[in-house]
C-alpha positions as protocol buffer text, in pm:
chain_id: "A"
residue {
  index: 1
  type: ARG
  ca { x: 195 y: 1791 z: -1512 }
}
residue {
  index: 2
  type: VAL
  ca { x: 100 y: 1511 z: -1750 }
}
residue {
  index: 3
  type: PRO
  ca { x: 265 y: 1524 z: -2096 }
}
residue {
  index: 4
  type: PRO
  ca { x: 22 y: 1563 z: -2389 }
}
residue {
  index: 5
  type: MET
  ca { x: 128 y: 1232 z: -2545 }
}
residue {
  index: 6
  type: VAL
  ca { x: -6 y: 1054 z: -2233 }
}
residue {
  index: 7
  type: PHE
  ca { x: -353 y: 1188 z: -2310 }
}
residue {
  index: 8
  type: GLU
  ca { x: -321 y: 1050 z: -2663 }
}
residue {
  index: 9
  type: MET
  ca { x: -212 y: 709 z: -2535 }
}
residue {
  index: 10
  type: VAL
  ca { x: -499 y: 701 z: -2286 }
}
residue {
  index: 11
  type: ALA
  ca { x: -747 y: 792 z: -2561 }
}
residue {
  index: 12
  type: LYS
  ca { x: -615 y: 504 z: -2775 }
}
residue {
  index: 13
  type: LEU
  ca { x: -640 y: 264 z: -2480 }
}
residue {
  index: 14
  type: GLU
  ca { x: -997 y: 378 z: -2410 }
}
residue {
  index: 15
  type: GLN
  ca { x: -1086 y: 315 z: -2776 }
}
residue {
  index: 16
  type: ARG
  ca { x: -922 y: -29 z: -2771 }
}
residue {
  index: 17
  type: LEU
  ca { x: -1113 y: -123 z: -2456 }
}
residue {
  index: 18
  type: GLN
  ca { x: -1440 y: -25 z: -2620 }
}
residue {
  index: 19
  type: GLU
  ca { x: -1358 y: -277 z: -2891 }
}
residue {
  index: 20
  type: SER
  ca { x: -1219 y: -541 z: -2645 }
}
residue {
  index: 21
  type: PRO
  ca { x: -1402 y: -484 z: -2316 }
}
residue {
  index: 22
  type: ASP
  ca { x: -1288 y: -819 z: -2168 }
}
residue {
  index: 23
  type: ASP
  ca { x: -919 y: -720 z: -2148 }
}
residue {
  index: 24
  type: ALA
  ca { x: -846 y: -716 z: -1774 }
}
residue {
  index: 25
  type: ASP
  ca { x: -485 y: -606 z: -1823 }
}
residue {
  index: 26
  type: GLY
  ca { x: -601 y: -319 z: -2043 }
}
residue {
  index: 27
  type: TRP
  ca { x: -846 y: -201 z: -1778 }
}
residue {
  index: 28
  type: ALA
  ca { x: -571 y: -218 z: -1516 }
}
residue {
  index: 29
  type: ARG
  ca { x: -337 y: -12 z: -1739 }
}
residue {
  index: 30
  type: LEU
  ca { x: -617 y: 239 z: -1790 }
}
residue {
  index: 31
  type: GLY
  ca { x: -674 y: 253 z: -1414 }
}
residue {
  index: 32
  type: ARG
  ca { x: -304 y: 325 z: -1355 }
}
residue {
  index: 33
  type: ALA
  ca { x: -307 y: 593 z: -1624 }
}
residue {
  index: 34
  type: TYR
  ca { x: -614 y: 759 z: -1474 }
}
residue {
  index: 35
  type: ALA
  ca { x: -453 y: 747 z: -1130 }
}
residue {
  index: 36
  type: VAL
  ca { x: -143 y: 924 z: -1265 }
}
residue {
  index: 37
  type: MET
  ca { x: -370 y: 1182 z: -1424 }
}
residue {
  index: 38
  type: GLU
  ca { x: -544 y: 1221 z: -1085 }
}
residue {
  index: 39
  type: ARG
  ca { x: -875 y: 1106 z: -1228 }
}
residue {
  index: 40
  type: THR
  ca { x: -950 y: 898 z: -920 }
}
residue {
  index: 41
  type: ASP
  ca { x: -1314 y: 815 z: -993 }
}
residue {
  index: 42
  type: ASP
  ca { x: -1226 y: 697 z: -1344 }
}
residue {
  index: 43
  type: ALA
  ca { x: -929 y: 500 z: -1208 }
}
residue {
  index: 44
  type: LEU
  ca { x: -1149 y: 325 z: -953 }
}
residue {
  index: 45
  type: ALA
  ca { x: -1407 y: 240 z: -1222 }
}
residue {
  index: 46
  type: ALA
  ca { x: -1133 y: 97 z: -1449 }
}
residue {
  index: 47
  type: TYR
  ca { x: -987 y: -108 z: -1164 }
}
residue {
  index: 48
  type: GLU
  ca { x: -1331 y: -234 z: -1066 }
}
residue {
  index: 49
  type: ARG
  ca { x: -1374 y: -355 z: -1424 }
}
residue {
  index: 50
  type: ALA
  ca { x: -1028 y: -518 z: -1425 }
}
residue {
  index: 51
  type: TYR
  ca { x: -1100 y: -685 z: -1092 }
}
residue {
  index: 52
  type: ALA
  ca { x: -1438 y: -814 z: -1212 }
}
residue {
  index: 53
  type: LEU
  ca { x: -1263 y: -971 z: -1512 }
}
residue {
  index: 54
  type: ALA
  ca { x: -965 y: -1108 z: -1318 }
}
residue {
  index: 55
  type: PRO
  ca { x: -1057 y: -1149 z: -948 }
}
residue {
  index: 56
  type: ASP
  ca { x: -752 y: -1369 z: -880 }
}
residue {
  index: 57
  type: ASN
  ca { x: -497 y: -1127 z: -1028 }
}
residue {
  index: 58
  type: VAL
  ca { x: -301 y: -1020 z: -720 }
}
residue {
  index: 59
  type: THR
  ca { x: -145 y: -714 z: -888 }
}
residue {
  index: 60
  type: VAL
  ca { x: -481 y: -580 z: -1006 }
}
residue {
  index: 61
  type: LEU
  ca { x: -634 y: -647 z: -666 }
}
residue {
  index: 62
  type: ALA
  ca { x: -345 y: -481 z: -476 }
}
residue {
  index: 63
  type: ASP
  ca { x: -352 y: -173 z: -699 }
}
residue {
  index: 64
  type: TYR
  ca { x: -731 y: -143 z: -677 }
}
residue {
  index: 65
  type: ALA
  ca { x: -735 y: -182 z: -299 }
}
residue {
  index: 66
  type: TRP
  ca { x: -448 y: 67 z: -259 }
}
residue {
  index: 67
  type: LEU
  ca { x: -627 y: 328 z: -470 }
}
residue {
  index: 68
  type: LEU
  ca { x: -955 y: 277 z: -286 }
}
residue {
  index: 69
  type: PHE
  ca { x: -784 y: 300 z: 53 }
}
residue {
  index: 70
  type: ASN
  ca { x: -601 y: 619 z: -44 }
}
residue {
  index: 71
  type: ARG
  ca { x: -928 y: 781 z: -139 }
}
residue {
  index: 72
  type: ASP
  ca { x: -1031 y: 765 z: 229 }
}
residue {
  index: 73
  type: PRO
  ca { x: -740 y: 648 z: 449 }
}
residue {
  index: 74
  type: GLY
  ca { x: -949 y: 655 z: 765 }
}
residue {
  index: 75
  type: GLN
  ca { x: -1197 y: 400 z: 628 }
}
residue {
  index: 76
  type: THR
  ca { x: -1100 y: 42 z: 706 }
}
residue {
  index: 77
  type: THR
  ca { x: -1437 y: -126 z: 664 }
}
residue {
  index: 78
  type: GLY
  ca { x: -1660 y: -201 z: 369 }
}
residue {
  index: 79
  type: ARG
  ca { x: -1531 y: -253 z: 16 }
}
residue {
  index: 80
  type: VAL
  ca { x: -1168 y: -171 z: 95 }
}
residue {
  index: 81
  type: SER
  ca { x: -1166 y: -426 z: 376 }
}
residue {
  index: 82
  type: GLU
  ca { x: -1319 y: -688 z: 147 }
}
residue {
  index: 83
  type: LEU
  ca { x: -1051 y: -626 z: -116 }
}
residue {
  index: 84
  type: TYR
  ca { x: -762 y: -651 z: 129 }
}
residue {
  index: 85
  type: ALA
  ca { x: -912 y: -966 z: 285 }
}
residue {
  index: 86
  type: ARG
  ca { x: -930 y: -1121 z: -62 }
}
residue {
  index: 87
  type: LEU
  ca { x: -573 y: -1010 z: -136 }
}
residue {
  index: 88
  type: TYR
  ca { x: -459 y: -1171 z: 189 }
}
residue {
  index: 89
  type: LYS
  ca { x: -644 y: -1491 z: 98 }
}
residue {
  index: 90
  type: LEU
  ca { x: -466 y: -1501 z: -239 }
}
residue {
  index: 91
  type: ASP
  ca { x: -124 y: -1396 z: -105 }
}
residue {
  index: 92
  type: ALA
  ca { x: -80 y: -1423 z: 272 }
}
residue {
  index: 93
  type: GLN
  ca { x: 263 y: -1253 z: 249 }
}
residue {
  index: 94
  type: ASN
  ca { x: 148 y: -947 z: 53 }
}
residue {
  index: 95
  type: PRO
  ca { x: 287 y: -646 z: 240 }
}
residue {
  index: 96
  type: ASP
  ca { x: -7 y: -420 z: 153 }
}
residue {
  index: 97
  type: ALA
  ca { x: -257 y: -676 z: 284 }
}
residue {
  index: 98
  type: LEU
  ca { x: -55 y: -736 z: 602 }
}
residue {
  index: 99
  type: TRP
  ca { x: -22 y: -365 z: 671 }
}
residue {
  index: 100
  type: PHE
  ca { x: -387 y: -282 z: 600 }
}
residue {
  index: 101
  type: LEU
  ca { x: -530 y: -574 z: 797 }
}
residue {
  index: 102
  type: GLY
  ca { x: -303 y: -482 z: 1090 }
}
residue {
  index: 103
  type: PHE
  ca { x: -412 y: -120 z: 1067 }
}
residue {
  index: 104
  type: ALA
  ca { x: -780 y: -218 z: 1053 }
}
residue {
  index: 105
  type: ALA
  ca { x: -738 y: -446 z: 1356 }
}
residue {
  index: 106
  type: TYR
  ca { x: -552 y: -169 z: 1541 }
}
residue {
  index: 107
  type: GLN
  ca { x: -835 y: 78 z: 1471 }
}
residue {
  index: 108
  type: GLN
  ca { x: -1083 y: -174 z: 1614 }
}
residue {
  index: 109
  type: GLY
  ca { x: -875 y: -215 z: 1931 }
}
residue {
  index: 110
  type: GLU
  ca { x: -761 y: -567 z: 1838 }
}
residue {
  index: 111
  type: PHE
  ca { x: -396 y: -504 z: 1925 }
}
residue {
  index: 112
  type: ARG
  ca { x: -279 y: -865 z: 1934 }
}
residue {
  index: 113
  type: LYS
  ca { x: -431 y: -928 z: 1593 }
}
residue {
  index: 114
  type: ALA
  ca { x: -268 y: -611 z: 1458 }
}
residue {
  index: 115
  type: THR
  ca { x: 65 y: -717 z: 1603 }
}
residue {
  index: 116
  type: GLY
  ca { x: 31 y: -1057 z: 1438 }
}
residue {
  index: 117
  type: PHE
  ca { x: -12 y: -903 z: 1094 }
}
residue {
  index: 118
  type: TRP
  ca { x: 265 y: -649 z: 1149 }
}
residue {
  index: 119
  type: GLU
  ca { x: 510 y: -911 z: 1278 }
}
residue {
  index: 120
  type: ARG
  ca { x: 472 y: -1086 z: 944 }
}
residue {
  index: 121
  type: LEU
  ca { x: 527 y: -753 z: 774 }
}
residue {
  index: 122
  type: ARG
  ca { x: 867 y: -708 z: 939 }
}
residue {
  index: 123
  type: PRO
  ca { x: 1078 y: -848 z: 652 }
}
residue {
  index: 124
  type: HIS
  ca { x: 917 y: -592 z: 423 }
}
residue {
  index: 125
  type: THR
  ca { x: 968 y: -292 z: 652 }
}
residue {
  index: 126
  type: ILE
  ca { x: 1309 y: -337 z: 806 }
}
residue {
  index: 127
  type: ARG
  ca { x: 1633 y: -301 z: 622 }
}
residue {
  index: 128
  type: GLN
  ca { x: 1954 y: -372 z: 804 }
}
residue {
  index: 129
  type: ALA
  ca { x: 2278 y: -207 z: 698 }
}
residue {
  index: 130
  type: GLY
  ca { x: 2555 y: -328 z: 924 }
}
residue {
  index: 131
  type: PRO
  ca { x: 2474 y: -236 z: 1281 }
}
residue {
  index: 132
  type: LYS
  ca { x: 2202 y: 13 z: 1179 }
}
residue {
  index: 133
  type: ILE
  ca { x: 1839 y: -79 z: 1152 }
}
residue {
  index: 134
  type: ALA
  ca { x: 1564 y: 120 z: 985 }
}
residue {
  index: 135
  type: MET
  ca { x: 1202 y: 42 z: 1055 }
}
residue {
  index: 136
  type: THR
  ca { x: 851 y: 166 z: 998 }
}
residue {
  index: 137
  type: THR
  ca { x: 551 y: 150 z: 1224 }
}
residue {
  index: 138
  type: LEU
  ca { x: 217 y: 326 z: 1242 }
}
residue {
  index: 139
  type: ALA
  ca { x: 178 y: 452 z: 1597 }
}
residue {
  index: 140
  type: THR
  ca { x: 385 y: 685 z: 1809 }
}
residue {
  index: 141
  type: SER
  ca { x: 415 y: 452 z: 2105 }
}
residue {
  index: 142
  type: TRP
  ca { x: 534 y: 122 z: 1959 }
}
residue {
  index: 143
  type: HIS
  ca { x: 833 y: -46 z: 2116 }
}
residue {
  index: 144
  type: VAL
  ca { x: 1059 y: -221 z: 1873 }
}
residue {
  index: 145
  type: TYR
  ca { x: 1297 y: -504 z: 1950 }
}
residue {
  index: 146
  type: PRO
  ca { x: 1565 y: -533 z: 1682 }
}
residue {
  index: 147
  type: PRO
  ca { x: 1718 y: -864 z: 1583 }
}
residue {
  index: 148
  type: GLU
  ca { x: 2001 y: -975 z: 1808 }
}
residue {
  index: 149
  type: GLY
  ca { x: 2339 y: -835 z: 1722 }
}
residue {
  index: 150
  type: THR
  ca { x: 2208 y: -507 z: 1581 }
}
residue {
  index: 151
  type: ASP
  ca { x: 2211 y: -160 z: 1724 }
}
residue {
  index: 152
  type: LEU
  ca { x: 1894 y: 42 z: 1706 }
}
residue {
  index: 153
  type: VAL
  ca { x: 1883 y: 379 z: 1538 }
}
residue {
  index: 154
  type: SER
  ca { x: 1632 y: 621 z: 1693 }
}
residue {
  index: 155
  type: SER
  ca { x: 1368 y: 740 z: 1455 }
}
residue {
  index: 156
  type: GLY
  ca { x: 1447 y: 1089 z: 1577 }
}
residue {
  index: 157
  type: GLY
  ca { x: 1777 y: 1066 z: 1391 }
}
residue {
  index: 158
  type: GLU
  ca { x: 1860 y: 950 z: 1042 }
}
residue {
  index: 159
  type: PHE
  ca { x: 1606 y: 722 z: 878 }
}
residue {
  index: 160
  type: GLU
  ca { x: 1696 y: 475 z: 606 }
}
residue {
  index: 161
  type: PRO
  ca { x: 1385 y: 433 z: 390 }
}
residue {
  index: 162
  type: VAL
  ca { x: 1261 y: 98 z: 270 }
}
residue {
  index: 163
  type: THR
  ca { x: 1386 y: 5 z: -76 }
}
residue {
  index: 164
  type: ARG
  ca { x: 1138 y: 127 z: -337 }
}
residue {
  index: 165
  type: LEU
  ca { x: 927 y: -131 z: -512 }
}
residue {
  index: 166
  type: THR
  ca { x: 811 y: -106 z: -871 }
}
residue {
  index: 167
  type: ARG
  ca { x: 481 y: 56 z: -776 }
}
residue {
  index: 168
  type: PRO
  ca { x: 380 y: 268 z: -481 }
}
residue {
  index: 169
  type: THR
  ca { x: 256 y: 51 z: -197 }
}
residue {
  index: 170
  type: LEU
  ca { x: 114 y: 116 z: 143 }
}
residue {
  index: 171
  type: VAL
  ca { x: 441 y: -3 z: 294 }
}
residue {
  index: 172
  type: ASN
  ca { x: 644 y: 248 z: 91 }
}
residue {
  index: 173
  type: GLN
  ca { x: 398 y: 527 z: 158 }
}
residue {
  index: 174
  type: LEU
  ca { x: 396 y: 446 z: 528 }
}
residue {
  index: 175
  type: ALA
  ca { x: 776 y: 431 z: 546 }
}
residue {
  index: 176
  type: GLU
  ca { x: 815 y: 767 z: 378 }
}
residue {
  index: 177
  type: SER
  ca { x: 542 y: 929 z: 588 }
}
residue {
  index: 178
  type: ILE
  ca { x: 683 y: 799 z: 913 }
}
residue {
  index: 179
  type: ALA
  ca { x: 1037 y: 891 z: 817 }
}
residue {
  index: 180
  type: TYR
  ca { x: 927 y: 1247 z: 758 }
}
residue {
  index: 181
  type: GLN
  ca { x: 701 y: 1271 z: 1061 }
}
residue {
  index: 182
  type: SER
  ca { x: 946 y: 1107 z: 1296 }
}
residue {
  index: 183
  type: THR
  ca { x: 1232 y: 1335 z: 1206 }
}
residue {
  index: 184
  type: HIS
  ca { x: 1041 y: 1659 z: 1148 }
}
residue {
  index: 185
  type: ALA
  ca { x: 715 y: 1665 z: 1337 }
}
residue {
  index: 186
  type: LEU
  ca { x: 639 y: 1400 z: 1596 }
}
residue {
  index: 187
  type: GLY
  ca { x: 982 y: 1297 z: 1723 }
}
residue {
  index: 188
  type: TRP
  ca { x: 865 y: 937 z: 1753 }
}
residue {
  index: 189
  type: LYS
  ca { x: 1058 y: 710 z: 1984 }
}
residue {
  index: 190
  type: VAL
  ca { x: 1141 y: 376 z: 1837 }
}
residue {
  index: 191
  type: ALA
  ca { x: 1279 y: 117 z: 2073 }
}
residue {
  index: 192
  type: GLY
  ca { x: 1204 y: -206 z: 1887 }
}
residue {
  index: 193
  type: PHE
  ca { x: 956 y: -381 z: 1652 }
}
residue {
  index: 194
  type: VAL
  ca { x: 608 y: -496 z: 1757 }
}
């Protein structure tokens, strides 16, 4: 449930943006607020405005693409693909862009291309704690090769989630989803990283 004061703050931000419609950061804040309030259409419209005003702002672009992707997670073509391609062009190490572009390539049967993106994602998805290794992946049949000198922990056992970032990302969402599914539903076998 959203506290009443949030509605007041959003109303003030909406009023301010009517007076200063060229404030990209304001539109991005409004998009985040709408997303929290589960007003997805309004959030997308606010992010589209922020993106139009600041097309090189990586944070705005990542948030906008993430929200658009989560509206229809099976869709990896069209506008969402354009946004992630732009994000990748601006920041070739962005974990959301690497994950999405790998996922899109995987869906199109381009497994080597997917692997290439996901290999670069590895530093963002694996956390080593002594001899244990925690990892995330998207499919049930991936084979994972841990760095030398580490023992592999089966995903059917304990899962150490990726450290949370300041905003929800595809990587975080994927890690949490896989952790749950691997230990509760699918019993995924993890033998190494792609």
